[in-house]
Amino acid sequence: MDIQTIENVGFILAVALFILTSMGLVVLAILYLITRANLHWQAPVKWAVSSSRASSPTSASSEVFANGYSRQDYHTHGMNDDAIDYMGLDQPSAPAPGIAGVVMGDMFNRHGGGKM
């Protein structure tokens, strides 16, 4: 075997390795996107109503807070009544229901409540 043949075989192996690696990355990306799409299609988590609010009238869920959102808006995004009261989500400066959990978690970690 001369040096030219060895170079050609090495080049062919490098190209084949590149193609296989690229195909593997494409397959992983597709699997990731499928998994991610399946996570978004799951039904929202329903939280149990606490016993302290279980006897309250159903009109309380239509109560509109000073921040412009209703109690039902927070319920739709997984917050129960105790969490709304404890975290002050009924206050004028409270975050929107869709991001309230993220904001509260970030504040909790930032102020030393959770060590990451």
Tab-separated table of N, CA and C in Angstrom:
chain	number	residue	atom	x	y	z
A	1	MET	N	0.832	-1.173	0.000
A	1	MET	CA	0.000	0.000	0.000
A	1	MET	C	0.885	1.248	0.000
A	2	ASP	N	0.548	2.092	-0.902
A	2	ASP	CA	1.326	3.326	-0.960
A	2	ASP	C	0.630	4.410	-0.136
A	3	ILE	N	1.269	5.528	0.014
A	3	ILE	CA	0.773	6.602	0.869
A	3	ILE	C	-0.524	7.203	0.328
A	4	GLN	N	-0.679	7.244	-0.994
A	4	GLN	CA	-1.894	7.805	-1.599
A	4	GLN	C	-3.116	6.958	-1.249
A	5	THR	N	-2.995	5.661	-1.250
A	5	THR	CA	-4.097	4.769	-0.917
A	5	THR	C	-4.490	4.931	0.548
A	6	ILE	N	-3.495	5.059	1.411
A	6	ILE	CA	-3.766	5.246	2.839
A	6	ILE	C	-4.507	6.567	3.067
A	7	GLU	N	-4.111	7.626	2.358
A	7	GLU	CA	-4.789	8.911	2.467
A	7	GLU	C	-6.236	8.812	1.990
A	8	ASN	N	-6.454	8.101	0.889
A	8	ASN	CA	-7.814	7.949	0.358
A	8	ASN	C	-8.704	7.176	1.317
A	9	VAL	N	-8.188	6.107	1.911
A	9	VAL	CA	-8.959	5.318	2.876
A	9	VAL	C	-9.274	6.162	4.117
A	10	GLY	N	-8.311	6.915	4.586
A	10	GLY	CA	-8.530	7.790	5.748
A	10	GLY	C	-9.577	8.853	5.465
A	11	PHE	N	-9.520	9.427	4.261
A	11	PHE	CA	-10.497	10.438	3.876
A	11	PHE	C	-11.898	9.843	3.811
A	12	ILE	N	-12.022	8.679	3.228
A	12	ILE	CA	-13.322	8.014	3.126
A	12	ILE	C	-13.863	7.683	4.521
A	13	LEU	N	-13.006	7.217	5.416
A	13	LEU	CA	-13.442	6.930	6.787
A	13	LEU	C	-13.871	8.210	7.508
A	14	ALA	N	-13.165	9.302	7.299
A	14	ALA	CA	-13.521	10.570	7.948
A	14	ALA	C	-14.864	11.075	7.436
A	15	VAL	N	-15.102	10.983	6.131
A	15	VAL	CA	-16.371	11.413	5.558
A	15	VAL	C	-17.505	10.535	6.072
A	16	ALA	N	-17.297	9.223	6.125
A	16	ALA	CA	-18.323	8.306	6.612
A	16	ALA	C	-18.641	8.601	8.084
A	17	LEU	N	-17.625	8.846	8.896
A	17	LEU	CA	-17.830	9.173	10.303
A	17	LEU	C	-18.605	10.485	10.442
A	18	PHE	N	-18.278	11.476	9.626
A	18	PHE	CA	-18.983	12.746	9.649
A	18	PHE	C	-20.457	12.567	9.291
A	19	ILE	N	-20.740	11.803	8.276
A	19	ILE	CA	-22.121	11.576	7.846
A	19	ILE	C	-22.911	10.843	8.923
A	20	LEU	N	-22.340	9.804	9.508
A	20	LEU	CA	-23.028	9.055	10.565
A	20	LEU	C	-23.280	9.924	11.795
A	21	THR	N	-22.311	10.741	12.158
A	21	THR	CA	-22.479	11.631	13.302
A	21	THR	C	-23.573	12.650	13.032
A	22	SER	N	-23.577	13.209	11.843
A	22	SER	CA	-24.610	14.185	11.479
A	22	SER	C	-25.996	13.556	11.512
A	23	MET	N	-26.114	12.354	10.996
A	23	MET	CA	-27.402	11.666	11.017
A	23	MET	C	-27.846	11.389	12.448
A	24	GLY	N	-26.919	11.014	13.304
A	24	GLY	CA	-27.242	10.771	14.710
A	24	GLY	C	-27.744	12.029	15.397
A	25	LEU	N	-27.111	13.165	15.101
A	25	LEU	CA	-27.561	14.426	15.690
A	25	LEU	C	-28.950	14.811	15.190
A	26	VAL	N	-29.221	14.564	13.916
A	26	VAL	CA	-30.550	14.858	13.373
A	26	VAL	C	-31.599	13.986	14.059
A	27	VAL	N	-31.307	12.715	14.253
A	27	VAL	CA	-32.246	11.812	14.924
A	27	VAL	C	-32.476	12.268	16.365
A	28	LEU	N	-31.417	12.656	17.069
A	28	LEU	CA	-31.575	13.142	18.444
A	28	LEU	C	-32.400	14.421	18.490
A	29	ALA	N	-32.198	15.319	17.551
A	29	ALA	CA	-32.975	16.553	17.510
A	29	ALA	C	-34.451	16.256	17.269
A	30	ILE	N	-34.743	15.329	16.383
A	30	ILE	CA	-36.127	14.959	16.104
A	30	ILE	C	-36.770	14.326	17.335
A	31	LEU	N	-36.053	13.442	17.998
A	31	LEU	CA	-36.593	12.815	19.213
A	31	LEU	C	-36.835	13.851	20.300
A	32	TYR	N	-35.931	14.821	20.431
A	32	TYR	CA	-36.107	15.883	21.418
A	32	TYR	C	-37.359	16.700	21.120
A	33	LEU	N	-37.543	17.071	19.865
A	33	LEU	CA	-38.708	17.868	19.492
A	33	LEU	C	-40.010	17.096	19.704
A	34	ILE	N	-39.993	15.799	19.414
A	34	ILE	CA	-41.185	14.982	19.634
A	34	ILE	C	-41.503	14.907	21.125
A	35	THR	N	-40.483	14.684	21.943
A	35	THR	CA	-40.675	14.601	23.388
A	35	THR	C	-41.169	15.933	23.930
A	36	ARG	N	-40.578	17.012	23.471
A	36	ARG	CA	-40.979	18.342	23.927
A	36	ARG	C	-42.425	18.642	23.533
A	37	ALA	N	-42.819	18.265	22.329
A	37	ALA	CA	-44.195	18.487	21.887
A	37	ALA	C	-45.163	17.665	22.719
A	38	ASN	N	-44.783	16.445	23.088
A	38	ASN	CA	-45.658	15.607	23.905
A	38	ASN	C	-45.843	16.180	25.295
A	39	LEU	N	-44.814	16.833	25.835
A	39	LEU	CA	-44.935	17.431	27.159
A	39	LEU	C	-45.924	18.588	27.148
A	40	HIS	N	-45.991	19.329	26.057
A	40	HIS	CA	-46.896	20.464	25.985
A	40	HIS	C	-48.340	20.027	25.773
A	41	TRP	N	-48.556	18.811	25.330
A	41	TRP	CA	-49.923	18.352	25.076
A	41	TRP	C	-50.555	17.711	26.291
A	42	GLN	N	-49.817	17.567	27.386
A	42	GLN	CA	-50.387	16.948	28.571
A	42	GLN	C	-51.402	17.887	29.210
A	43	ALA	N	-52.368	17.307	29.877
A	43	ALA	CA	-53.385	18.101	30.556
A	43	ALA	C	-52.748	18.852	31.721
A	44	PRO	N	-53.235	20.046	32.034
A	44	PRO	CA	-52.677	20.789	33.159
A	44	PRO	C	-52.935	20.062	34.474
A	45	VAL	N	-52.036	20.268	35.405
A	45	VAL	CA	-52.136	19.628	36.711
A	45	VAL	C	-53.254	20.293	37.500
A	46	LYS	N	-54.113	19.492	38.064
A	46	LYS	CA	-55.195	20.009	38.905
A	46	LYS	C	-54.794	19.842	40.366
A	47	TRP	N	-54.822	20.914	41.099
A	47	TRP	CA	-54.461	20.880	42.505
A	47	TRP	C	-55.723	20.738	43.343
A	48	ALA	N	-55.597	20.059	44.449
A	48	ALA	CA	-56.735	19.878	45.342
A	48	ALA	C	-57.055	21.191	46.038
A	49	VAL	N	-58.309	21.438	46.250
A	49	VAL	CA	-58.731	22.637	46.963
A	49	VAL	C	-58.471	22.416	48.442
A	50	SER	N	-57.861	23.403	49.062
A	50	SER	CA	-57.540	23.250	50.474
A	50	SER	C	-58.813	23.272	51.313
A	51	SER	N	-58.733	22.703	52.489
A	51	SER	CA	-59.911	22.604	53.343
A	51	SER	C	-60.355	23.980	53.841
A	52	SER	N	-59.428	24.938	53.953
A	52	SER	CA	-59.810	26.257	54.442
A	52	SER	C	-60.672	27.003	53.439
A	53	ARG	N	-60.572	26.678	52.150
A	53	ARG	CA	-61.354	27.354	51.127
A	53	ARG	C	-62.465	26.472	50.551
A	54	ALA	N	-62.538	25.232	50.994
A	54	ALA	CA	-63.496	24.303	50.407
A	54	ALA	C	-64.934	24.747	50.632
A	55	SER	N	-65.173	25.443	51.728
A	55	SER	CA	-66.536	25.840	52.021
A	55	SER	C	-66.889	27.211	51.446
A	56	SER	N	-65.916	27.893	50.814
A	56	SER	CA	-66.197	29.227	50.281
A	56	SER	C	-67.085	29.117	49.054
A	57	PRO	N	-67.873	30.129	48.772
A	57	PRO	CA	-68.769	30.083	47.625
A	57	PRO	C	-68.003	30.082	46.309
A	58	THR	N	-68.639	29.571	45.254
A	58	THR	CA	-67.980	29.486	43.955
A	58	THR	C	-67.758	30.846	43.335
A	59	SER	N	-68.455	31.878	43.800
A	59	SER	CA	-68.265	33.218	43.254
A	59	SER	C	-66.887	33.768	43.599
A	60	ALA	N	-66.221	33.200	44.619
A	60	ALA	CA	-64.885	33.661	44.987
A	60	ALA	C	-63.887	33.400	43.869
A	61	SER	N	-64.109	32.394	43.032
A	61	SER	CA	-63.169	32.118	41.952
A	61	SER	C	-63.266	33.161	40.849
A	62	SER	N	-64.369	33.916	40.795
A	62	SER	CA	-64.499	34.970	39.795
A	62	SER	C	-64.045	36.318	40.335
A	63	GLU	N	-63.549	36.335	41.564
A	63	GLU	CA	-63.065	37.560	42.188
A	63	GLU	C	-61.898	38.127	41.381
A	64	VAL	N	-61.939	39.411	41.064
A	64	VAL	CA	-60.869	40.057	40.309
A	64	VAL	C	-59.969	40.806	41.286
A	65	PHE	N	-58.666	40.532	41.194
A	65	PHE	CA	-57.697	41.159	42.085
A	65	PHE	C	-57.290	42.531	41.575
A	66	ALA	N	-56.527	43.258	42.394
A	66	ALA	CA	-56.061	44.596	42.037
A	66	ALA	C	-55.097	44.584	40.843
A	67	ASN	N	-54.480	43.429	40.565
A	67	ASN	CA	-53.554	43.354	39.429
A	67	ASN	C	-54.279	43.062	38.116
A	68	GLY	N	-55.596	42.912	38.152
A	68	GLY	CA	-56.382	42.719	36.942
A	68	GLY	C	-56.690	41.271	36.602
A	69	TYR	N	-56.134	40.331	37.341
A	69	TYR	CA	-56.379	38.911	37.089
A	69	TYR	C	-57.350	38.369	38.125
A	70	SER	N	-58.069	37.331	37.761
A	70	SER	CA	-59.024	36.738	38.692
A	70	SER	C	-58.395	35.536	39.398
A	71	ARG	N	-59.050	35.138	40.459
A	71	ARG	CA	-58.599	33.946	41.191
A	71	ARG	C	-58.622	32.727	40.262
A	72	GLN	N	-59.623	32.669	39.382
A	72	GLN	CA	-59.742	31.553	38.445
A	72	GLN	C	-58.559	31.520	37.475
A	73	ASP	N	-58.034	32.693	37.080
A	73	ASP	CA	-56.861	32.734	36.204
A	73	ASP	C	-55.683	32.009	36.849
A	74	TYR	N	-55.475	32.252	38.137
A	74	TYR	CA	-54.390	31.569	38.849
A	74	TYR	C	-54.703	30.087	39.040
A	75	HIS	N	-55.971	29.754	39.289
A	75	HIS	CA	-56.341	28.338	39.411
A	75	HIS	C	-56.042	27.595	38.116
A	76	THR	N	-56.318	28.224	36.982
A	76	THR	CA	-56.073	27.598	35.684
A	76	THR	C	-54.607	27.265	35.496
A	77	HIS	N	-53.735	28.067	36.077
A	77	HIS	CA	-52.298	27.838	35.938
A	77	HIS	C	-51.704	27.048	37.110
A	78	GLY	N	-52.552	26.419	37.914
A	78	GLY	CA	-52.069	25.477	38.922
A	78	GLY	C	-51.898	26.020	40.322
A	79	MET	N	-52.275	27.245	40.573
A	79	MET	CA	-52.150	27.810	41.919
A	79	MET	C	-53.431	27.527	42.701
A	80	ASN	N	-53.281	27.086	43.940
A	80	ASN	CA	-54.475	26.915	44.772
A	80	ASN	C	-54.676	28.176	45.620
A	81	ASP	N	-55.768	28.237	46.338
A	81	ASP	CA	-56.111	29.444	47.095
A	81	ASP	C	-55.080	29.775	48.167
A	82	ASP	N	-54.551	28.759	48.836
A	82	ASP	CA	-53.545	29.011	49.868
A	82	ASP	C	-52.285	29.631	49.265
A	83	ALA	N	-51.864	29.140	48.087
A	83	ALA	CA	-50.682	29.700	47.429
A	83	ALA	C	-50.935	31.141	46.993
A	84	ILE	N	-52.123	31.424	46.516
A	84	ILE	CA	-52.463	32.795	46.102
A	84	ILE	C	-52.371	33.740	47.294
A	85	ASP	N	-52.932	33.322	48.430
A	85	ASP	CA	-52.909	34.164	49.632
A	85	ASP	C	-51.502	34.277	50.205
A	86	TYR	N	-50.789	33.161	50.318
A	86	TYR	CA	-49.468	33.152	50.934
A	86	TYR	C	-48.460	33.968	50.135
A	87	MET	N	-48.502	33.851	48.804
A	87	MET	CA	-47.514	34.537	47.963
A	87	MET	C	-47.959	35.935	47.549
A	88	GLY	N	-49.121	36.363	47.979
A	88	GLY	CA	-49.568	37.716	47.680
A	88	GLY	C	-49.915	37.938	46.218
A	89	LEU	N	-50.422	36.909	45.568
A	89	LEU	CA	-50.762	37.039	44.160
A	89	LEU	C	-52.010	37.886	43.934
A	90	ASP	N	-52.657	38.292	45.023
A	90	ASP	CA	-53.821	39.163	44.910
A	90	ASP	C	-53.449	40.640	45.058
A	91	GLN	N	-52.160	40.926	45.144
A	91	GLN	CA	-51.685	42.295	45.303
A	91	GLN	C	-51.519	42.983	43.942
A	92	PRO	N	-51.496	44.321	43.904
A	92	PRO	CA	-51.405	45.046	42.629
A	92	PRO	C	-50.146	44.734	41.815
A	93	SER	N	-49.044	44.447	42.464
A	93	SER	CA	-47.793	44.218	41.738
A	93	SER	C	-47.503	42.741	41.481
A	94	ALA	N	-48.481	41.885	41.693
A	94	ALA	CA	-48.283	40.440	41.525
A	94	ALA	C	-48.071	40.100	40.050
A	95	PRO	N	-47.257	39.057	39.773
A	95	PRO	CA	-47.013	38.664	38.384
A	95	PRO	C	-48.238	38.020	37.742
A	96	ALA	N	-48.217	37.949	36.423
A	96	ALA	CA	-49.300	37.333	35.658
A	96	ALA	C	-49.405	35.852	36.008
A	97	PRO	N	-50.584	35.265	35.876
A	97	PRO	CA	-50.781	33.859	36.246
A	97	PRO	C	-49.856	32.897	35.507
A	98	GLY	N	-49.575	33.140	34.247
A	98	GLY	CA	-48.754	32.222	33.467
A	98	GLY	C	-47.314	32.134	33.920
A	99	ILE	N	-46.812	33.196	34.551
A	99	ILE	CA	-45.414	33.198	34.975
A	99	ILE	C	-45.241	33.304	36.483
A	100	ALA	N	-46.336	33.296	37.217
A	100	ALA	CA	-46.272	33.480	38.672
A	100	ALA	C	-45.403	32.422	39.340
A	101	GLY	N	-45.545	31.173	38.931
A	101	GLY	CA	-44.743	30.113	39.541
A	101	GLY	C	-43.258	30.291	39.297
A	102	VAL	N	-42.889	30.710	38.102
A	102	VAL	CA	-41.480	30.921	37.767
A	102	VAL	C	-40.922	32.105	38.543
A	103	VAL	N	-41.688	33.188	38.601
A	103	VAL	CA	-41.244	34.383	39.318
A	103	VAL	C	-41.081	34.080	40.803
A	104	MET	N	-42.047	33.405	41.375
A	104	MET	CA	-41.970	33.088	42.798
A	104	MET	C	-40.806	32.137	43.095
A	105	GLY	N	-40.609	31.160	42.221
A	105	GLY	CA	-39.474	30.253	42.410
A	105	GLY	C	-38.145	30.976	42.313
A	106	ASP	N	-38.032	31.913	41.380
A	106	ASP	CA	-36.816	32.697	41.231
A	106	ASP	C	-36.583	33.568	42.454
A	107	MET	N	-37.641	34.198	42.963
A	107	MET	CA	-37.502	35.026	44.160
A	107	MET	C	-37.107	34.177	45.361
A	108	PHE	N	-37.679	33.003	45.467
A	108	PHE	CA	-37.372	32.113	46.589
A	108	PHE	C	-35.901	31.718	46.554
A	109	ASN	N	-35.393	31.352	45.382
A	109	ASN	CA	-33.991	30.967	45.274
A	109	ASN	C	-33.054	32.149	45.465
A	110	ARG	N	-33.442	33.318	44.982
A	110	ARG	CA	-32.586	34.490	45.082
A	110	ARG	C	-32.448	34.966	46.512
A	111	HIS	N	-33.463	34.819	47.328
A	111	HIS	CA	-33.430	35.323	48.700
A	111	HIS	C	-32.979	34.269	49.695
A	112	GLY	N	-32.344	33.218	49.225
A	112	GLY	CA	-31.737	32.250	50.127
A	112	GLY	C	-32.640	31.142	50.601
A	113	GLY	N	-33.856	31.069	50.118
A	113	GLY	CA	-34.755	30.026	50.552
A	113	GLY	C	-34.362	28.666	50.012
A	114	GLY	N	-33.815	28.650	48.826
A	114	GLY	CA	-33.410	27.392	48.212
A	114	GLY	C	-31.971	27.469	47.748
A	115	LYS	N	-31.193	26.517	48.102
A	115	LYS	CA	-29.782	26.488	47.712
A	115	LYS	C	-29.626	25.573	46.522
A	116	MET	N	-29.139	26.124	45.436
A	116	MET	CA	-28.954	25.322	44.226
A	116	MET	C	-27.489	25.041	44.012
